């Protein structure tokens, strides 16, 4: 017969066995700890995220410590999203006019708060210099042996240097979730479904990850993030493999409200069901990596649509897009008609903002350790 103590250690060991390690075997301790906590936190709730939260909002830009989300709820988002688009061209600002030096500062600010940073990369086309939204088939030109391979490698060096520069004041590397080549099941980027073969996309991803690690980048968790998809097979068609991916997710936006409210919810739930089943099979963290309703035209969008739609899924985080102006925003700002509903949403039992995630000390070792 097993004693109670031996049974306790058996279940502790089983829990540890079921949790996967980051795909980078040389990742920093803080990065490893973050991944462990991301796997555990799905039992407590879903982290709320917002793109460019600290950089600007509706009616302001570059105000230290300011955040539309914080102004409305009293808390910062648990997850903050940033983008490196245009860093590859040598510019000092990204495609949304946020200085890269400021992004470093914002990432450090979020880390100090105990929050989590995710980084996307709307890179230009290395073959012809056009934007991310260029639809020229390109990947074949930037893989080893291609005529633009040297250019592409030089861009990866720039990204590697930026990721390695993300450090605390005492030099500790700050972990981030890196989400390149996203929305690849769509066909609006040069790396999209109609612009490349599955083999080309997979080769591009694997080359990128290996190259970054060879450059000494070990503070990154890698996120594979599609656009909308029709089936599990569609989602996995360009999947680089379990040894290359830490987090899986997808982007979907609510459009044509209220006409399409029911369709948005049903379609998102279908994809969330597929995603979480894939996550269980492949032992990966799942996330809704981008979503939102532009201008928040549905007054109770957060409590009547978002929360019921996601609350029963083991998601790590849900991130809404940026707050650029009164016509293009995805989180409420002070005075917005949606603000009261958002405040209620922020207090829902399965929603985690800054204060709750800070208690978990996600960059420290230990199972669910909290601050005393």
XYZ file of C-alpha atoms in Angstrom:
372
model
C 0.000 0.000 0.000
C 1.183 3.531 -0.766
C 1.516 5.874 2.177
C -0.074 9.323 1.926
C 3.396 10.851 1.636
C 4.434 8.567 -1.222
C 1.175 9.301 -3.052
C 1.802 13.026 -2.603
C 5.236 12.773 -4.206
C 3.837 10.553 -6.964
C 1.332 13.231 -7.980
C 3.933 15.993 -7.689
C 6.167 13.980 -9.987
C 3.307 13.339 -12.420
C 2.545 17.067 -12.571
C 6.185 17.862 -13.307
C 6.293 15.157 -15.977
C 3.231 16.570 -17.752
C 4.782 20.028 -17.925
C 7.069 20.546 -20.890
C 10.288 22.522 -20.916
C 11.029 25.402 -23.321
C 12.308 24.263 -26.699
C 15.566 26.183 -26.183
C 17.536 23.856 -23.914
C 19.940 26.723 -23.141
C 17.253 29.216 -22.156
C 17.812 31.384 -19.099
C 16.414 30.301 -15.720
C 13.898 33.165 -15.805
C 12.674 32.073 -19.229
C 12.265 28.509 -18.018
C 10.404 29.725 -14.941
C 8.090 31.852 -17.063
C 7.163 28.879 -19.209
C 6.462 26.731 -16.170
C 4.193 29.398 -14.728
C 2.385 29.889 -18.034
C 1.515 26.200 -17.960
C 0.309 26.403 -14.370
C -1.624 29.657 -14.571
C -4.259 28.227 -16.920
C -5.692 26.581 -13.810
C -6.282 30.018 -12.265
C -7.463 32.098 -15.186
C -6.681 33.870 -18.435
C -4.163 36.702 -18.597
C -5.402 39.870 -20.297
C -3.082 41.514 -22.811
C -2.980 44.765 -24.800
C -0.745 45.811 -27.694
C 1.474 48.917 -27.240
C -0.207 49.573 -23.899
C 2.468 51.864 -22.425
C 3.534 53.574 -25.641
C 0.392 55.520 -26.514
C -3.370 55.622 -26.170
C -6.344 57.652 -27.282
C -5.276 61.295 -27.085
C -1.771 60.778 -25.703
C 1.663 59.368 -26.609
C 4.845 58.698 -24.680
C 3.616 59.662 -21.194
C 5.644 57.758 -18.589
C 3.602 55.137 -16.774
C 0.397 55.964 -18.613
C -1.936 53.283 -19.958
C -5.533 53.446 -21.137
C -6.154 50.074 -19.509
C -4.669 51.215 -16.213
C -6.575 54.501 -16.335
C -9.884 52.623 -16.647
C -9.300 49.628 -14.354
C -6.565 50.727 -11.955
C -4.340 47.933 -13.248
C -1.986 47.394 -16.141
C -2.556 44.428 -18.463
C -0.916 41.178 -17.403
C 0.527 40.818 -20.916
C 1.923 43.643 -23.037
C 2.502 43.306 -26.775
C 5.192 45.042 -28.866
C 6.293 44.919 -32.492
C 9.741 45.063 -34.109
C 8.596 45.968 -37.615
C 11.186 48.243 -39.340
C 14.017 47.390 -36.930
C 15.471 45.345 -39.780
C 15.797 48.486 -41.932
C 17.931 50.350 -39.414
C 15.192 52.761 -38.388
C 15.014 53.988 -34.808
C 11.203 53.694 -34.659
C 8.907 50.791 -35.440
C 6.077 50.789 -37.967
C 3.780 52.451 -35.404
C 6.336 55.199 -34.640
C 7.403 53.772 -31.283
C 11.189 54.191 -30.719
C 12.930 50.873 -30.182
C 14.768 52.330 -27.208
C 11.388 53.118 -25.643
C 10.219 49.554 -26.332
C 13.229 48.351 -24.330
C 12.169 50.616 -21.481
C 8.546 49.492 -21.663
C 9.569 45.835 -21.615
C 11.719 46.504 -18.564
C 8.811 48.350 -16.894
C 6.443 45.443 -17.531
C 9.018 42.943 -16.234
C 9.446 44.936 -13.010
C 5.677 44.889 -12.554
C 5.712 41.108 -12.864
C 3.905 41.255 -16.210
C 4.700 39.384 -19.431
C 5.929 40.734 -22.773
C 5.161 39.346 -26.215
C 6.924 40.548 -29.371
C 5.703 40.262 -32.966
C 7.646 41.259 -36.082
C 5.999 42.838 -39.125
C 9.209 42.698 -41.121
C 9.555 44.144 -44.588
C 10.083 41.864 -47.575
C 13.834 41.027 -47.678
C 13.623 40.240 -51.394
C 12.229 43.523 -52.723
C 12.172 45.885 -49.726
C 8.395 46.288 -49.747
C 6.228 46.047 -46.625
C 5.048 42.966 -44.735
C 1.806 43.222 -46.682
C 3.549 42.626 -49.996
C 2.204 39.401 -51.530
C 5.243 38.505 -53.611
C 6.260 34.853 -53.019
C 9.539 35.422 -51.203
C 10.628 32.672 -48.822
C 12.466 30.717 -51.541
C 14.718 33.752 -52.095
C 15.746 34.163 -48.443
C 16.467 30.556 -47.488
C 20.071 29.269 -47.714
C 21.169 29.441 -51.335
C 18.639 32.141 -52.231
C 19.707 35.457 -53.699
C 18.430 37.431 -50.680
C 19.669 35.046 -47.998
C 22.515 37.324 -46.913
C 20.105 40.249 -46.504
C 17.741 38.147 -44.447
C 20.543 36.912 -42.183
C 21.693 40.479 -41.597
C 18.154 41.331 -40.499
C 18.094 38.402 -38.099
C 21.336 39.630 -36.549
C 19.651 42.969 -35.822
C 16.681 41.217 -34.192
C 19.002 38.971 -32.192
C 20.917 41.984 -30.912
C 17.675 43.652 -29.845
C 16.409 40.561 -28.024
C 19.755 40.185 -26.253
C 19.627 43.850 -25.228
C 16.491 43.271 -23.159
C 17.995 43.254 -19.692
C 17.358 44.498 -16.191
C 19.577 47.124 -14.599
C 21.785 44.363 -13.182
C 22.137 42.641 -16.556
C 19.626 39.803 -16.176
C 18.059 38.933 -19.566
C 14.323 39.638 -19.629
C 12.241 36.781 -21.089
C 9.832 37.573 -23.918
C 7.435 35.604 -26.105
C 8.584 35.966 -29.726
C 5.831 35.590 -32.339
C 7.249 35.937 -35.869
C 5.616 35.103 -39.230
C 2.130 35.255 -37.706
C -1.250 34.874 -39.429
C 0.324 32.541 -41.967
C -2.977 30.762 -42.715
C -4.043 34.013 -44.364
C -2.587 35.493 -47.541
C -1.873 39.153 -46.772
C 1.802 38.837 -45.771
C 4.683 37.700 -47.964
C 5.009 34.584 -45.779
C 1.300 33.713 -46.143
C -0.474 30.604 -47.339
C -0.706 31.536 -51.019
C 2.749 33.103 -51.008
C 4.699 30.031 -49.866
C 4.557 26.265 -49.610
C 4.240 24.539 -46.228
C 7.789 23.228 -46.637
C 9.146 26.726 -47.288
C 7.385 28.177 -44.259
C 8.573 25.379 -41.958
C 12.138 25.727 -43.229
C 12.000 29.501 -42.688
C 10.801 29.074 -39.113
C 13.376 26.436 -38.216
C 16.209 28.427 -39.769
C 15.146 31.574 -37.888
C 15.012 29.852 -34.525
C 18.326 28.052 -34.943
C 20.003 31.231 -36.165
C 18.774 33.299 -33.209
C 20.009 30.706 -30.762
C 23.370 30.546 -32.540
C 23.543 34.317 -32.061
C 23.149 33.784 -28.314
C 19.430 34.518 -27.895
C 18.244 32.431 -24.943
C 15.582 34.623 -23.340
C 12.793 33.758 -25.779
C 9.731 31.523 -25.834
C 8.584 30.845 -29.411
C 4.919 31.302 -30.372
C 3.329 29.816 -33.505
C 0.332 32.018 -34.258
C -2.005 31.516 -37.207
C -4.867 33.586 -38.564
C -8.294 31.930 -38.656
C -8.187 28.268 -39.673
C -10.712 25.754 -40.926
C -9.574 22.612 -39.087
C -6.846 21.118 -36.933
C -5.156 19.903 -40.099
C -5.223 23.420 -41.524
C -3.716 24.836 -38.320
C -0.924 22.231 -38.279
C -0.124 22.311 -41.999
C 2.834 24.656 -41.447
C 3.638 23.697 -37.873
C 7.450 23.631 -37.496
C 7.363 20.782 -34.968
C 7.211 20.322 -31.209
C 10.950 20.895 -30.822
C 10.569 24.430 -32.225
C 7.383 25.741 -30.571
C 6.510 26.672 -26.986
C 3.162 28.414 -27.444
C 0.409 27.967 -30.008
C -2.342 30.429 -30.786
C -4.317 32.266 -33.437
C -5.554 35.745 -34.328
C -9.208 36.533 -34.996
C -11.141 39.801 -35.004
C -14.790 40.594 -34.425
C -16.102 42.481 -37.466
C -19.512 43.702 -38.622
C -21.045 43.859 -35.137
C -23.793 43.324 -34.167
C -24.736 41.457 -37.346
C -21.904 38.947 -36.977
C -21.895 38.602 -33.174
C -23.168 35.029 -33.125
C -20.925 33.928 -35.985
C -17.855 35.465 -34.343
C -18.494 33.649 -31.085
C -19.294 30.319 -32.755
C -16.281 30.433 -35.069
C -13.908 31.467 -32.294
C -15.172 28.701 -30.010
C -14.691 26.168 -32.799
C -11.084 27.268 -33.231
C -10.477 27.394 -29.475
C -11.748 23.828 -29.173
C -9.354 22.707 -31.916
C -6.494 24.717 -30.437
C -6.842 23.300 -26.941
C -7.095 19.752 -28.277
C -3.889 20.326 -30.263
C -2.319 21.830 -27.153
C -3.102 18.727 -25.124
C -1.706 16.381 -27.772
C 1.477 18.395 -28.310
C 1.797 19.595 -24.698
C 1.879 23.281 -25.624
C 0.618 26.453 -23.967
C -2.398 27.916 -25.819
C -3.318 31.573 -26.332
C -5.660 33.843 -28.259
C -2.745 35.877 -29.562
C -4.723 38.739 -31.148
C -8.376 39.669 -31.071
C -10.661 42.633 -30.673
C -13.596 44.672 -31.891
C -12.448 47.931 -33.470
C -13.819 50.972 -31.594
C -15.725 48.648 -29.214
C -19.114 49.406 -30.708
C -20.816 46.736 -28.570
C -21.396 48.280 -25.133
C -21.170 44.997 -23.169
C -18.630 43.330 -25.434
C -16.377 42.212 -22.589
C -18.938 40.571 -20.315
C -21.531 39.433 -22.869
C -19.235 38.220 -25.657
C -15.560 37.855 -24.684
C -15.807 36.370 -21.193
C -18.471 33.737 -21.978
C -16.573 32.863 -25.164
C -13.171 32.153 -23.557
C -13.762 31.354 -19.875
C -14.091 27.584 -20.247
C -10.876 27.097 -22.241
C -7.400 26.528 -20.735
C -5.934 29.635 -22.360
C -2.791 31.336 -21.151
C -3.680 34.792 -22.416
C -5.971 36.840 -24.640
C -4.450 39.948 -26.244
C -6.410 42.776 -27.851
C -4.844 45.146 -30.372
C -3.684 48.730 -29.946
C -5.327 52.044 -29.026
C -4.307 54.419 -31.819
C -7.159 56.949 -31.848
C -10.920 57.351 -31.410
C -11.569 55.436 -34.640
C -8.994 52.676 -34.158
C -8.843 51.273 -30.630
C -9.486 47.917 -28.974
C -9.444 48.694 -25.244
C -11.551 51.345 -23.507
C -10.094 54.697 -22.513
C -11.455 57.051 -19.829
C -14.929 58.226 -20.748
C -15.538 55.440 -23.257
C -19.052 53.959 -23.289
C -17.447 50.535 -22.878
C -15.427 51.460 -19.763
C -17.873 50.251 -17.082
C -18.265 46.878 -18.762
C -14.488 46.590 -19.021
C -14.115 47.322 -15.313
C -16.566 44.516 -14.564
C -14.654 42.207 -16.905
C -11.368 42.975 -15.146
C -12.867 41.682 -11.881
C -14.205 38.431 -13.318
C -12.896 35.370 -11.416
C -11.091 33.852 -14.410
C -9.489 37.065 -15.680
C -5.971 38.021 -14.564
C -4.605 41.554 -14.803
C -1.343 42.985 -13.455
C -1.958 42.563 -9.735
C -2.883 38.893 -9.901
C -0.041 37.924 -12.220
C 2.438 39.885 -10.073
C 1.497 37.710 -7.091
C 2.607 34.630 -9.006
C 6.227 35.778 -9.465
C 6.336 34.185 -12.885
C 10.083 34.705 -13.344
C 11.009 32.885 -10.157
C 11.223 29.141 -9.572
C 8.652 27.258 -7.575
C 5.167 25.939 -8.215
C 2.739 28.834 -8.013
C 4.856 30.723 -5.487
C 3.286 33.986 -4.439
C 4.713 37.129 -2.877
C 4.352 37.282 0.886
